[in-house]
mmCIF file of C-alpha atoms in Angstrom:
data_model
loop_
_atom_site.group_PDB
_atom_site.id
_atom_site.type_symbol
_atom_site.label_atom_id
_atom_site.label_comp_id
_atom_site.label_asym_id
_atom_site.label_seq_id
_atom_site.Cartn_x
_atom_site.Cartn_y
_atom_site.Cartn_z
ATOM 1 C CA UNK Z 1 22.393 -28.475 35.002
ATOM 2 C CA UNK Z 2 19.207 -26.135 36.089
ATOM 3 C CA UNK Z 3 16.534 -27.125 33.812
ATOM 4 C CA UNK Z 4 14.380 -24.769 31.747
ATOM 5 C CA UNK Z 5 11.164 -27.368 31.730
ATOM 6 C CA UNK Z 6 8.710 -24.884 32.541
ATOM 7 C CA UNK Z 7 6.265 -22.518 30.823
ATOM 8 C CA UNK Z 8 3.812 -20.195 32.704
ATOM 9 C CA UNK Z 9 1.386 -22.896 34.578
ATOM 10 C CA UNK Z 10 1.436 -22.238 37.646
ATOM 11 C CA UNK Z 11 3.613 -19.481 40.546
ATOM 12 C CA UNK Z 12 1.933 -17.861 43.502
ATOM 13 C CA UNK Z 13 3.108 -14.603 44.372
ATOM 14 C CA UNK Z 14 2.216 -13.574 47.652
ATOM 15 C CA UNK Z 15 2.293 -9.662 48.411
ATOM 16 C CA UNK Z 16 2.391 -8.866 51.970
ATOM 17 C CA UNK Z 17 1.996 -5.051 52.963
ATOM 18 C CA UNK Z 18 2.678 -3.754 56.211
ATOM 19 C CA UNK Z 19 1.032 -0.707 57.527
ATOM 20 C CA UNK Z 20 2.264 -0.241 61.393
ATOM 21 C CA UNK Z 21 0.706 -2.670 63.118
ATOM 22 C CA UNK Z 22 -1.942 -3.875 60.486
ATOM 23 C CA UNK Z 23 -1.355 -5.973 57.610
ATOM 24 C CA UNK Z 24 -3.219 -5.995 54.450
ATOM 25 C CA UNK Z 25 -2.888 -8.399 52.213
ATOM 26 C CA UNK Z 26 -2.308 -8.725 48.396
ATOM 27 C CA UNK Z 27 -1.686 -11.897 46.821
ATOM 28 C CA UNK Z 28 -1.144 -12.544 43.363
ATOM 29 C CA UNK Z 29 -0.861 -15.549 40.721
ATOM 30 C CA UNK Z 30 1.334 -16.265 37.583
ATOM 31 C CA UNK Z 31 1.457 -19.540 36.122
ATOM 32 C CA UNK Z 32 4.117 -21.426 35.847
ATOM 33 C CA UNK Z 33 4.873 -24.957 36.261
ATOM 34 C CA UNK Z 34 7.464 -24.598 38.616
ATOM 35 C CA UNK Z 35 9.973 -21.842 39.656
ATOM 36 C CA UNK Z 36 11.688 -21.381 36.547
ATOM 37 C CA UNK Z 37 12.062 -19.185 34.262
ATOM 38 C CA UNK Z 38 9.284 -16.712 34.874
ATOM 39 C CA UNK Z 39 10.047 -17.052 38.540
ATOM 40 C CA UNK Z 40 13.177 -15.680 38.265
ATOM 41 C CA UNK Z 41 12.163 -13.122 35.928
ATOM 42 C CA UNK Z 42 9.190 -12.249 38.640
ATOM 43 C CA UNK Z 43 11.787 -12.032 41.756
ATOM 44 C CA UNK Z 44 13.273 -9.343 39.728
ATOM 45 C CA UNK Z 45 9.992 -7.847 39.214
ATOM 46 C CA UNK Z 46 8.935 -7.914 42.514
ATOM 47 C CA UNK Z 47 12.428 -6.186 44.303
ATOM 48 C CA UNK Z 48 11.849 -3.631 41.641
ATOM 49 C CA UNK Z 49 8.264 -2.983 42.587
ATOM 50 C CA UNK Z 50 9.031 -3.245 46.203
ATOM 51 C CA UNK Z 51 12.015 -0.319 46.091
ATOM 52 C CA UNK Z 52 9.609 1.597 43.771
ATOM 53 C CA UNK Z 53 6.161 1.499 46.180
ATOM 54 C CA UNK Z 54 8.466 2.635 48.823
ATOM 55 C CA UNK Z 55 9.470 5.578 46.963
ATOM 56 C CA UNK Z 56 5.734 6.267 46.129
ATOM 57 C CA UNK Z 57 3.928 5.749 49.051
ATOM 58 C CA UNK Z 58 6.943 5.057 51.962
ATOM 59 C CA UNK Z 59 5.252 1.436 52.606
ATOM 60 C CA UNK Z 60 7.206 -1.403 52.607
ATOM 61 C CA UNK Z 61 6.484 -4.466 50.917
ATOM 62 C CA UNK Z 62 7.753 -8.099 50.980
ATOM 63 C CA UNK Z 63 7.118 -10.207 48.186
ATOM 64 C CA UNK Z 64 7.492 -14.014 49.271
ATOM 65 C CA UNK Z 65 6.861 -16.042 46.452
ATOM 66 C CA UNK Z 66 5.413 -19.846 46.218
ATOM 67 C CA UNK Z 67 3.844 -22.693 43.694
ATOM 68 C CA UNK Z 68 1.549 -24.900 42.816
ATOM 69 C CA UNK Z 69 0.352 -27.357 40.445
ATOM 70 C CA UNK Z 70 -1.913 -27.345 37.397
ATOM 71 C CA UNK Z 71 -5.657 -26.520 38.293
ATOM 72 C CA UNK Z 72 -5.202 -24.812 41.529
ATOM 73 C CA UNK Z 73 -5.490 -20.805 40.494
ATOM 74 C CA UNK Z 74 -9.200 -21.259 40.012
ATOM 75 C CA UNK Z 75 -9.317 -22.388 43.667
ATOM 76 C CA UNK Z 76 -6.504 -19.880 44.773
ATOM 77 C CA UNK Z 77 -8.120 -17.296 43.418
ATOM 78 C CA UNK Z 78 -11.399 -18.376 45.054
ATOM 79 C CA UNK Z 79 -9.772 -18.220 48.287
ATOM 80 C CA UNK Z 80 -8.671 -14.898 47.982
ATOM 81 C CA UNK Z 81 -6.222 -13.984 45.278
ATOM 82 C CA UNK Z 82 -6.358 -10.904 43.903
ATOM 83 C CA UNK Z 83 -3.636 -10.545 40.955
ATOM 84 C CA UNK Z 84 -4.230 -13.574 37.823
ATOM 85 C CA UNK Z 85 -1.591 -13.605 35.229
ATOM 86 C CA UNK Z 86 -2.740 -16.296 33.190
ATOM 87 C CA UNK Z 87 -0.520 -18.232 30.019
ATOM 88 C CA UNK Z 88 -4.261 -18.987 28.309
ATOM 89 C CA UNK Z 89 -6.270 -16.629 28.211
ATOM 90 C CA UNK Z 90 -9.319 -19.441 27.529
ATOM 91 C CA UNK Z 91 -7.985 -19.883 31.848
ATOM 92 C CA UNK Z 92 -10.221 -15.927 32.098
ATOM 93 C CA UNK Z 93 -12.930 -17.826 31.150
ATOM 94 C CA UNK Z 94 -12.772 -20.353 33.667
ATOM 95 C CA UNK Z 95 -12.110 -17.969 36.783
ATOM 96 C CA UNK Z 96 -15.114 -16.433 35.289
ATOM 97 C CA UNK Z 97 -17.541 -19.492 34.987
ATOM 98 C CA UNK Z 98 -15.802 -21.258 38.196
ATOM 99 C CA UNK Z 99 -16.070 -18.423 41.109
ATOM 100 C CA UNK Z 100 -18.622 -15.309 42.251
ATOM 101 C CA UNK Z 101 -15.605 -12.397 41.336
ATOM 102 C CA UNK Z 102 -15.268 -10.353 38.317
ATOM 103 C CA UNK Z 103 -12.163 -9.275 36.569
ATOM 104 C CA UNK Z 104 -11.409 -5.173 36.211
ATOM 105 C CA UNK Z 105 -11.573 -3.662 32.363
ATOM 106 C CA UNK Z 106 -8.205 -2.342 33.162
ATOM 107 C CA UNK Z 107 -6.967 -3.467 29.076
ATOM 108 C CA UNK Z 108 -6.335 -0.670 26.835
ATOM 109 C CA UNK Z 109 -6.148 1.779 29.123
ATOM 110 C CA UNK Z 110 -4.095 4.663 29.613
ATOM 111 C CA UNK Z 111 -1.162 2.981 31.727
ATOM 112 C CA UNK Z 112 -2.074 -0.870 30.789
ATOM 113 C CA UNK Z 113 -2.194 -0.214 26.614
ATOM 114 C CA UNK Z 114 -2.191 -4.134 26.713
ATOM 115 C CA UNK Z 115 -3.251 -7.148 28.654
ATOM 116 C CA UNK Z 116 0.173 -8.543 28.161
ATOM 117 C CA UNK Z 117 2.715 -6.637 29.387
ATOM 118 C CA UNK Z 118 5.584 -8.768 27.105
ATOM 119 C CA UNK Z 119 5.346 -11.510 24.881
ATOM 120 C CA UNK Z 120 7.190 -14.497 23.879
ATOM 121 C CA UNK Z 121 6.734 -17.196 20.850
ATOM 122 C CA UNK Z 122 7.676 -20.534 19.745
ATOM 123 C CA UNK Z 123 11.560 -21.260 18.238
ATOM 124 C CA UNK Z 124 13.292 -24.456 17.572
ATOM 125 C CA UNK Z 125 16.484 -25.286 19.882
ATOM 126 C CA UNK Z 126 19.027 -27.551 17.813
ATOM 127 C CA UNK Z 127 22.930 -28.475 18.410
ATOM 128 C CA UNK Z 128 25.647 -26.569 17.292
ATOM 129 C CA UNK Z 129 25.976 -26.283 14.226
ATOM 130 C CA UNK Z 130 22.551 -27.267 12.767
ATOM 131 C CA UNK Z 131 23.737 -30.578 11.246
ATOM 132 C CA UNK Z 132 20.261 -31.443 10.281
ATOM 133 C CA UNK Z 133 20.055 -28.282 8.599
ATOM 134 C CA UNK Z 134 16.236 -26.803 10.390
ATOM 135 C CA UNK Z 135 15.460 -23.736 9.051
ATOM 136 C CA UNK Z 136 11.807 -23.247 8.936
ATOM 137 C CA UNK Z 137 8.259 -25.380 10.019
ATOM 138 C CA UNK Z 138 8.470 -27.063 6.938
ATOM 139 C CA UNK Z 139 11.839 -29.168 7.669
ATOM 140 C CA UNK Z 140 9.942 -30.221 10.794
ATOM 141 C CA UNK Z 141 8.166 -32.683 8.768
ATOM 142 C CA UNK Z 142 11.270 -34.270 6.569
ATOM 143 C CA UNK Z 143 11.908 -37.788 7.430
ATOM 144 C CA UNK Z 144 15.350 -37.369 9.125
ATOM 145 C CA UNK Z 145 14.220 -34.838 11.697
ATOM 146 C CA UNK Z 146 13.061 -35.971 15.145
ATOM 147 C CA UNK Z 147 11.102 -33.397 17.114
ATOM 148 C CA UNK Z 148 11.139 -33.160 20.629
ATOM 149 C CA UNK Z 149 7.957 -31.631 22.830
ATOM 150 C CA UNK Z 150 5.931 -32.881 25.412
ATOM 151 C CA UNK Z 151 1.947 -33.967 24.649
ATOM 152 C CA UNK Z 152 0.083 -31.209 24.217
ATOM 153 C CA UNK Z 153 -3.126 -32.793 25.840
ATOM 154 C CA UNK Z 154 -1.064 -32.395 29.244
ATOM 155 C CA UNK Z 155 1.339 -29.139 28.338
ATOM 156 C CA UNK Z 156 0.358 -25.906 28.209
ATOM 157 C CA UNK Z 157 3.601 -24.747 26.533
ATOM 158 C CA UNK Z 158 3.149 -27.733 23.554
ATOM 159 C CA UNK Z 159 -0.020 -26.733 22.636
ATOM 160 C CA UNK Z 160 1.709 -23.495 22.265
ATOM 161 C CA UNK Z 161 3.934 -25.166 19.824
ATOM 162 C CA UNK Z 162 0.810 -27.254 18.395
ATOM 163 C CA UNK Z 163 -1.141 -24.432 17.337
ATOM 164 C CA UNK Z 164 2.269 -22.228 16.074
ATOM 165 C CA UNK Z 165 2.792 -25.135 13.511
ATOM 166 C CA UNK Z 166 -0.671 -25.139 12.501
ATOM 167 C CA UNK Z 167 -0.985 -21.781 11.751
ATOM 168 C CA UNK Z 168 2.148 -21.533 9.746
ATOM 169 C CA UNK Z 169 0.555 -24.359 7.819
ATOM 170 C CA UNK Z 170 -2.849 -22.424 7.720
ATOM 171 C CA UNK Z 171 -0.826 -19.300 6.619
ATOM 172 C CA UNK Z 172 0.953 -20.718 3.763
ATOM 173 C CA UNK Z 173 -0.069 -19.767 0.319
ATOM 174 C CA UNK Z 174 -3.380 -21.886 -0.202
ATOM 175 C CA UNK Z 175 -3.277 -23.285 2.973
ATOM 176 C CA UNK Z 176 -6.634 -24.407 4.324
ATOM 177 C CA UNK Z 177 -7.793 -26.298 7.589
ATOM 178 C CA UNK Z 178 -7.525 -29.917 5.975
ATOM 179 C CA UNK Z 179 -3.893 -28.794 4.752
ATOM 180 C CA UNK Z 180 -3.115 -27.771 8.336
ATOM 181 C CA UNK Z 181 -4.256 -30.940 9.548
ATOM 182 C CA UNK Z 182 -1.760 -32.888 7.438
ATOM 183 C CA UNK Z 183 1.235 -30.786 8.359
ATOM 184 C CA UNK Z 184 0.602 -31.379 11.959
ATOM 185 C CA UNK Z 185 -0.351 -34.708 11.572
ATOM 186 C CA UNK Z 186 2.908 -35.811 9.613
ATOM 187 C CA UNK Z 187 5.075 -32.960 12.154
ATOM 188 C CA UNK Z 188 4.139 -35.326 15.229
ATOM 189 C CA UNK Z 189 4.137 -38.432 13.335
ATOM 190 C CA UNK Z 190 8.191 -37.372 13.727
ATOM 191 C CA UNK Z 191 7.775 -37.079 17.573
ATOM 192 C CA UNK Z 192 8.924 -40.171 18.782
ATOM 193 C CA UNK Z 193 7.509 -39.816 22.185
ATOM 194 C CA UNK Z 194 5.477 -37.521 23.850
ATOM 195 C CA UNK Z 195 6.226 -36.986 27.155
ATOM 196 C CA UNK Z 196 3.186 -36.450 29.440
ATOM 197 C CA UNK Z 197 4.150 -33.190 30.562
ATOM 198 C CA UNK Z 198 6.758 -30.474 30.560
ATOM 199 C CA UNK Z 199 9.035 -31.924 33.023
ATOM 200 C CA UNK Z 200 11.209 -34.284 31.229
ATOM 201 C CA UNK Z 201 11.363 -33.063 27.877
ATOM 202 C CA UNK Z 202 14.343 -30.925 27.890
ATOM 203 C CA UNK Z 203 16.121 -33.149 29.400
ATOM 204 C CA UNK Z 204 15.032 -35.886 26.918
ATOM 205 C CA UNK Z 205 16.338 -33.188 24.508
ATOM 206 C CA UNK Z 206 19.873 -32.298 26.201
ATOM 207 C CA UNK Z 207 21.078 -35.168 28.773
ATOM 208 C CA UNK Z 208 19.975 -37.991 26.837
ATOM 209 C CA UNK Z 209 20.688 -36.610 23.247
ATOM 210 C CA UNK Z 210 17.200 -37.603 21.992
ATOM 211 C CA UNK Z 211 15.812 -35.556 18.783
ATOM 212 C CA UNK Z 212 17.561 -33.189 16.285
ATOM 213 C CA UNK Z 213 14.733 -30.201 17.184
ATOM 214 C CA UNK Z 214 13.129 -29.263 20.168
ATOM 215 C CA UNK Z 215 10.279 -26.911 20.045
ATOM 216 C CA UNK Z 216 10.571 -24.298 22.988
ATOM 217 C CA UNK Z 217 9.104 -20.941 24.047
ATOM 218 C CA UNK Z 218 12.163 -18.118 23.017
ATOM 219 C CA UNK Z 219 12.845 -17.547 26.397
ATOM 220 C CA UNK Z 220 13.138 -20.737 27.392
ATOM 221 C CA UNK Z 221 15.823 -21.647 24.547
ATOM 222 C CA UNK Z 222 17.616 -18.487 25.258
ATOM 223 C CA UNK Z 223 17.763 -19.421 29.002
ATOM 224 C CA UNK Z 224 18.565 -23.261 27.964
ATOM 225 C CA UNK Z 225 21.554 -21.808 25.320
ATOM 226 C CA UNK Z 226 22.809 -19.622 28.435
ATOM 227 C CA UNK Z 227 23.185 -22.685 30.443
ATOM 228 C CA UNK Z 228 23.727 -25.414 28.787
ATOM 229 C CA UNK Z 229 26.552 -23.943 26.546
ATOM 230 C CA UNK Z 230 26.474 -21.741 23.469
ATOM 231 C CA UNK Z 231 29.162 -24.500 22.010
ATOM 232 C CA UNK Z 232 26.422 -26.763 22.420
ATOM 233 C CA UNK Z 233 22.832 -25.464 21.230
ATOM 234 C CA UNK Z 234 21.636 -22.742 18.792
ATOM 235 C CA UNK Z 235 18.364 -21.310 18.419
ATOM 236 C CA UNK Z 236 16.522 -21.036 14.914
ATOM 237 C CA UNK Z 237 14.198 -18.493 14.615
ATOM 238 C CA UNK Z 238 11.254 -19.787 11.826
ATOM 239 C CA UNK Z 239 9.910 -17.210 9.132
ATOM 240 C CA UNK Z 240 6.188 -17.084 11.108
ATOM 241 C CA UNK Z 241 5.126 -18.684 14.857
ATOM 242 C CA UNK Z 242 2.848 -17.570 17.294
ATOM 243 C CA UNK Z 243 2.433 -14.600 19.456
ATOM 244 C CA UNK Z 244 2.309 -15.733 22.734
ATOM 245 C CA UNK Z 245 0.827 -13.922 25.239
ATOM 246 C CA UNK Z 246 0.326 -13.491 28.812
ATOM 247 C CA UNK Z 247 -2.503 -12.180 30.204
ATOM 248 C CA UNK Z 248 -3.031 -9.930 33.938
ATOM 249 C CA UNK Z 249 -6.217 -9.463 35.960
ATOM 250 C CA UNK Z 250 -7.428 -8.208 38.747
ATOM 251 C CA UNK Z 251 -10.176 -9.998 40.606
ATOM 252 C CA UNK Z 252 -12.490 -7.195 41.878
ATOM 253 C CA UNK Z 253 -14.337 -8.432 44.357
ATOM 254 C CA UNK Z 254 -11.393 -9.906 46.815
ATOM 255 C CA UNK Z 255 -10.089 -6.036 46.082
ATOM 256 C CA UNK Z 256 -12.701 -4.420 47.671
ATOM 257 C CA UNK Z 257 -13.229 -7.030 50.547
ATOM 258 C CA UNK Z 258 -9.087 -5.913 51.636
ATOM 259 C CA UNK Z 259 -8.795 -2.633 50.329
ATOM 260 C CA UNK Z 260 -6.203 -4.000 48.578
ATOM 261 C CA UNK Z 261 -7.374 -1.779 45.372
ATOM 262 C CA UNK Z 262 -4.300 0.863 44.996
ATOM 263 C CA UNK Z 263 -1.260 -1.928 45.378
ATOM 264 C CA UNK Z 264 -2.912 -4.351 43.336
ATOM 265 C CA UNK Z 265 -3.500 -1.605 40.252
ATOM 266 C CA UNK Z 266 0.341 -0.145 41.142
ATOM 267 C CA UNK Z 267 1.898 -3.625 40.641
ATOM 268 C CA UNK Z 268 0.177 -4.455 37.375
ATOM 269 C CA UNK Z 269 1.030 -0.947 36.042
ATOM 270 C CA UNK Z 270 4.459 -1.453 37.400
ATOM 271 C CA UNK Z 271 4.606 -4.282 34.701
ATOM 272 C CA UNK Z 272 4.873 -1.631 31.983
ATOM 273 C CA UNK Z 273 6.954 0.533 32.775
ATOM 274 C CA UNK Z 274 10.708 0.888 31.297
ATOM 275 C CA UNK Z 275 12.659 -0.213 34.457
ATOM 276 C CA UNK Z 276 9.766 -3.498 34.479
ATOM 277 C CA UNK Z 277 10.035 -3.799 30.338
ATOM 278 C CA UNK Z 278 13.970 -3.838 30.820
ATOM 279 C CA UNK Z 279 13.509 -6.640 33.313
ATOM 280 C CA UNK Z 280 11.539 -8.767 30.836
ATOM 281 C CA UNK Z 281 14.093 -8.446 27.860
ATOM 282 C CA UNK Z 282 16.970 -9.443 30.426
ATOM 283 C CA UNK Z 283 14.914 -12.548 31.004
ATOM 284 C CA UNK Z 284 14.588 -13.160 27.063
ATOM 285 C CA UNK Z 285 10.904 -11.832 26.783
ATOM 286 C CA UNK Z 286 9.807 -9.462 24.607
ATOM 287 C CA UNK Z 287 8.993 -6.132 25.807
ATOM 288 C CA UNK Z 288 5.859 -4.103 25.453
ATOM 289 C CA UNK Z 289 7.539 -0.786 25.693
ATOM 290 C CA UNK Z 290 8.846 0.440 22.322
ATOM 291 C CA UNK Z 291 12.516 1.850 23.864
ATOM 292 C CA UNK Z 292 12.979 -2.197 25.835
ATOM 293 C CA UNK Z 293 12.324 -3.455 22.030
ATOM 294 C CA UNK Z 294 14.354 -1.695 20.609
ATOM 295 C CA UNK Z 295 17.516 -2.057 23.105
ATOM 296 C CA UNK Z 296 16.946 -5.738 22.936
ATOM 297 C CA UNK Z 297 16.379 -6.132 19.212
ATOM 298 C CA UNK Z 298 19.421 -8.128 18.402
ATOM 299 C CA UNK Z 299 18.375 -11.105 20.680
ATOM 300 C CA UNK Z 300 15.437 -11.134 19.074
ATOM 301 C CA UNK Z 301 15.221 -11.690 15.215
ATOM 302 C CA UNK Z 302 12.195 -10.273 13.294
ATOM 303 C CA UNK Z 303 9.673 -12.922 12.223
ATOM 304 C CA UNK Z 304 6.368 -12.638 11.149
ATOM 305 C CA UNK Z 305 3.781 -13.359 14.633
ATOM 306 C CA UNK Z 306 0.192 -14.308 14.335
ATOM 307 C CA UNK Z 307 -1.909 -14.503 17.500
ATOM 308 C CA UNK Z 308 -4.538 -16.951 18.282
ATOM 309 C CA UNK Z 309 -7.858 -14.864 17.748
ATOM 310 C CA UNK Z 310 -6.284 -14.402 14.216
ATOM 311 C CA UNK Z 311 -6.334 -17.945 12.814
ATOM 312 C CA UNK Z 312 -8.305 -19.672 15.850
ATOM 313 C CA UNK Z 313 -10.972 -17.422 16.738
ATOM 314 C CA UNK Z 314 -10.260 -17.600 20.445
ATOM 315 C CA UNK Z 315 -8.407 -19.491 23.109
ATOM 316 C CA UNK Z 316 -11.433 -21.146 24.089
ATOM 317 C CA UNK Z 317 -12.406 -21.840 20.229
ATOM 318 C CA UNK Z 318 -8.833 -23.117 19.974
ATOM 319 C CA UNK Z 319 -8.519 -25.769 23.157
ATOM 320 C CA UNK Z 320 -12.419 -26.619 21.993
ATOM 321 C CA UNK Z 321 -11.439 -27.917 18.686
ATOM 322 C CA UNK Z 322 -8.135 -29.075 18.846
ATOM 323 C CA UNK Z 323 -7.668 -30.361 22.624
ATOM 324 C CA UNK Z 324 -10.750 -31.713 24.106
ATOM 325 C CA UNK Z 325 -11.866 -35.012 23.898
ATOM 326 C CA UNK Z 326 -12.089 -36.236 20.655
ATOM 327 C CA UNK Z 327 -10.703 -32.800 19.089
ATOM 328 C CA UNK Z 328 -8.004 -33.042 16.160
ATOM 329 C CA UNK Z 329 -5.572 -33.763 17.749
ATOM 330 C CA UNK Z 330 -7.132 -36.993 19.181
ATOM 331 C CA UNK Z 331 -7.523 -37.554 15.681
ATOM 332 C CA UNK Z 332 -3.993 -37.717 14.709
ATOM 333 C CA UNK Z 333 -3.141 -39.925 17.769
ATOM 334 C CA UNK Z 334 -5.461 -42.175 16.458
ATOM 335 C CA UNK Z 335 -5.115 -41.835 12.917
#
């Protein structure tokens, strides 16, 4: 069984050009915790943006692709990394404060209308059939539901999931911080065990049979449902989750010291075109590009998406209340 644990943590993409004799060299960064699923969905990026640079400029390019764990871009990208596509965008901040380069104001331009060139969100895998009957957040917190997902003080893709079930708590017709708190508090109070990271928890899930609901990014469930057997696992779509988005920079400074400028900006604006957009929605992301959406609409049922500056503030605001030390979600560990 290939298992979907991942979430965008951590993937190095090296991009080697050749020119003749030189070599100049372009490296870029995604995160994910290990090589799947983005990483597939990035090896079909990068062949696509490999036979299209030829075309343009009659360069060849090699992509050769690597990993890493949690905590290394900031020093990767110190050492020379030009391309950051980052699952928190709080992790902009960090470059920021943590090395000497800058990032580009490439959003909202003309060929990048977003920092995100496709999106995802939060759904709940169950077994065929539904027998527990999930439909929405709220049947997360019955008493004969056991929710599966990994400890969001060591995931990035459960604090995903964390702050999606807050905010549909938040959003809820008088809902209010403190009644927020309470649906969170009672949802993991029906997690049985937290796992300390991503790696074992869909296997928890599918090989050992453990929970009735596991909370996974849409991709990831589609990709898991593709796998692991539609006779076995169903996705449920809730009425709201979060928009989750990954962002792309450009670290200026390494640009300029390689000359690295014109590849770097291709590849990212690559990301947004159709033939790039089409590649996402194969992968089970969803597109940018209003044509991708609408070819893969049927894979991906309408729901209402709120992002994270909308209820949270910020990213930074976000992880700073809920997932430092002593934050609220400490709280409900303790509590």
């Amino acid at each position: 069984m290939r298992s979907y644990r991942s979430r965008l943590i951590l993937a190095i993409l090296v991009i080697l050009l050749s020119l003749g004799a030189a070599v100049a060299a372009l490296h870029s960064i995604s995160y994910t915790s290990r090589p799947d699923p983005a990483w597939e969905m990035y090896e079909d990026f990068n062949k696509a943006f490999g036979r299209h640079w030829k075309a343009r400029s009659g360069v060849a390019i090699t992509v050769e692709k690597a990993h890493s764990t949690v905590g290394v871009p900031i020093h990767a990208v110190i050492d020379g990394l030009e391309v950051v596509m980052l699952a928190l965008s709080y992790d902009v901040d960090a470059l920021k404060k943590s090395s000497k380069f800058t990032l580009p104001g490439w959003r909202a331009s003309a060929s990048v209308p977003q920092n995100s060139p496709y999106t995802s969100t939060i759904v709940f895998l169950v077994r065929k059939g539904n027998p527990k009957e999930v439909g929405d957040w709220n049947d997360l917190v019955r008493p004969d539901v056991e929710v599966i997902t990994p400890n969001p003080k060591t995931s990035v893709e459960a604090r995903w999931s964390y702050l999606a079930a807050w905010g549909y708590a938040f959003k809820q017709h008088g809902g209010s911080e403190t009644s927020a708190l309470e649906f969170v508090k009672k949802l993991f109070a029906n997690v049985k065990a937290l796992d300390a990271g991503t790696h074992n928890f869909l296997s928890t899930f599918a090989e050992r049979g453990m929970g009735d609901v596991l909370l996974a990014w849409e991709n990831e469930a589609h990709l898991a449902v593709r796998e692991l057997g539609e006779d076995k696992f169903e996705i449920v779509t809730p009425s709201i989750s979060i928009l989750a988005e990954p962002t792309v920079s450009v670290v200026d400074n390494v640009l300029e010291q390689n000359g690295a400028r014109d590849v770097a900006k291709a590849y990212i604006d690559y990301l947004y075109t159709t033939k790039a957009q089409d590649i996402a929605g194969r992968h089970y992301y969803r597109p940018r590009d209003e044509k991708m959406a609408v070819k893969y609409a049927r894979q991906f049922p309408s729901l209402n998406l709120f992002t994270i500056d909308e209820v949270f503030g910020s990213w930074k605001e976000a992880q700073h209340a809920h997932f430092d030390k002593g934050g609220t979600f400490d709280q409900i560990q303790t509590n």
